[in-house]
Amino acid sequence: MGIATNWIKPPTVIRGLDHLGTQGPCIVIYSQLFPGITNVTDRARYYSFFPWLIWSFDRRTSKEASFDTFLEHYRRADCLFTLIAERHARVSKDNPARHGPAMVGRDNLVPAVDLIDSGRSLRLSTYATRDDVPSRYFLNKLGGLGQYYAGTLTQLELLSTKTKPWLGYTETRGRQIAEAFESGVPGAEFWEAVENDEISGETLDALHAFCPCCLPTQSEEQAVLLDTFFDRQADFGEEGGQRRKSFAVVLHLAKALSDTGATELDEFTFRSAVYARSLAGVAEWDVPVSLESTVSAWSYYVRNDVFSVAVQTAFAIGLTALAAESRPAASIEDLARSISDLPSVSRALRALKVDTFGELCESLRADAPQLHQVASTDHELAWFAARVSARTDEDDRAPAFLASVVRILALLHTRDDAIRAPYGHLAIDAEQLKDSPINLASFRLRCGAWKELPLRNVVEELLAWCFEAHLHVALRKLRQNSRSTFRLIPSERGIEPRGDIPPPAKTTPRFRQAVRILRDVGALDQVQTDRDQYIVTALGDALCAAAHE
């Protein structure tokens, strides 16, 4: 019998993300708490512009229009929308954040606006082209809709899939929001510019009503968007109610910060507030009872993210030590043991002045900063911020820094309310955690097992836990997409390093997008153009009050 042999192509090696799976629960949490908002849906007006674009195209063209015809018009319109916003920022000379930032293809279209400002006329097709040329505004054939907004707008039932190879508007919500958008803009002139393919400064200025900054002045469009974001008509079920509550949390926090003059409304302030009920350590945040459940849910997000960064830090230290090994360790267990036995690790652990993990926890209960003291450099949020900052610190990769990681893990354990489920009242079950073997539930179990262990043994078990979880996660990714994210592999020679050493990374909780959307709809107003200081407008006060009545 003949035997045929073939070369087996090795899997593609990529850098990958979330090498331990620890970020997975964070993603589950913020997806539950801010449904309908993602980390790439930054501007409120795209929620109305894209349904309008498709609805308006259908009204103005033959029902038999081809996909190529749609693409040509769509890409020009997508470009034009961004060009209008960027041009209006320069003409109006007010806060530029109200206009062009986070508009689709903006970075590639700024040079086009520079040419227009110099008096030139341009062709939209030069930038809307799908050819691989430097002037192309966006690679995805459906631009920002295809890359960023399609899934969200479909989830909100503003758009739907159709028999055509592009998205269509829904007859209920999609048509309503499109007609509301149409009521406040010169739609005919917009499409005339798209058809003519030639634009100038005069063209863009005549279309300034399309700029995102004009949304608060367009009452019909604003009302429909507020109905969508805040679910004022109770159309979106539990998800709509949760989205409304999370927006209200941001508005209430902004109001509290403005009243106390505490600090800027940035992501770290948000984390401090929901985790510790602290306004950046300056004052206590008095959360309304009706928002307490949502704030509590966000606190578990922060707790998991701090825990995730701590474990990632241990993993990075372990990989650094592995790369320095003169001979590969025979197994994961041998590698973890050899690192925990290093003299520098022993010295650092002795400096904690306790013997066991349980004793360390008791020491921290007595001496560590209180939960609300977020300004303390010994607080877990300060430690977290230092690990994910832009700076690089070689000490963070030194084996001795494992003592700092163990201290933070012990501190997190002391904050744990054992009476509650590891993720509180959040709807997170074992199925959602199966791809994240290192999570708050498994951490609680580990802490119970570590209570009587010497700290050196805790370091050993922590490292082995990280290495084993990484192999589990990397194998799953390899099976799912045939791409390798391994940073260590067991070989016939022993445990060997692969690729670079990933730095600890935080997740992004959709907070920045929420603030930008609230500003776009007129619920927040930025006090200074160069700082994240906001005041809550009368509209914002009303929305916040209605959300937690």
GROMACS .gro file of C-alpha atoms in nm, residues 49 52-58 60-61 70 72-74 76-77 80 182 186-197 207 210:
model
   32
   49PHE     CA    1  -2.591   5.900   1.044
   52TRP     CA    2  -2.984   5.781   0.751
   53LEU     CA    3  -2.716   5.719   0.490
   54ILE     CA    4  -2.863   5.380   0.395
   55TRP     CA    5  -3.225   5.499   0.414
   56SER     CA    6  -3.147   5.811   0.214
   57PHE     CA    7  -2.952   5.616  -0.049
   58ASP     CA    8  -3.250   5.382  -0.093
   60ARG     CA    9  -3.258   5.847  -0.399
   61THR     CA   10  -3.151   5.551  -0.611
   70PHE     CA   11  -2.374   5.149  -0.315
   72GLU     CA   12  -1.903   5.407  -0.432
   73HIS     CA   13  -2.166   5.635  -0.283
   74TYR     CA   14  -2.124   5.503   0.070
   76ARG     CA   15  -1.774   5.908  -0.054
   77ALA     CA   16  -2.046   5.988   0.202
   80LEU     CA   17  -1.758   6.365   0.344
  182GLU     CA   18  -3.304   6.411   0.783
  186PRO     CA   19  -2.954   6.957   0.407
  187GLY     CA   20  -2.971   6.602   0.274
  188ALA     CA   21  -3.014   6.694  -0.093
  189GLU     CA   22  -2.706   6.916  -0.089
  190PHE     CA   23  -2.505   6.638   0.081
  191TRP     CA   24  -2.589   6.386  -0.188
  192GLU     CA   25  -2.528   6.645  -0.458
  193ALA     CA   26  -2.173   6.682  -0.324
  194VAL     CA   27  -2.134   6.304  -0.323
  195GLU     CA   28  -2.257   6.277  -0.684
  196ASN     CA   29  -2.051   6.570  -0.812
  197ASP     CA   30  -1.742   6.422  -0.643
  207LEU     CA   31  -2.297   7.128   0.507
  210PHE     CA   32  -2.380   6.746   0.962
   0.00000   0.00000   0.00000
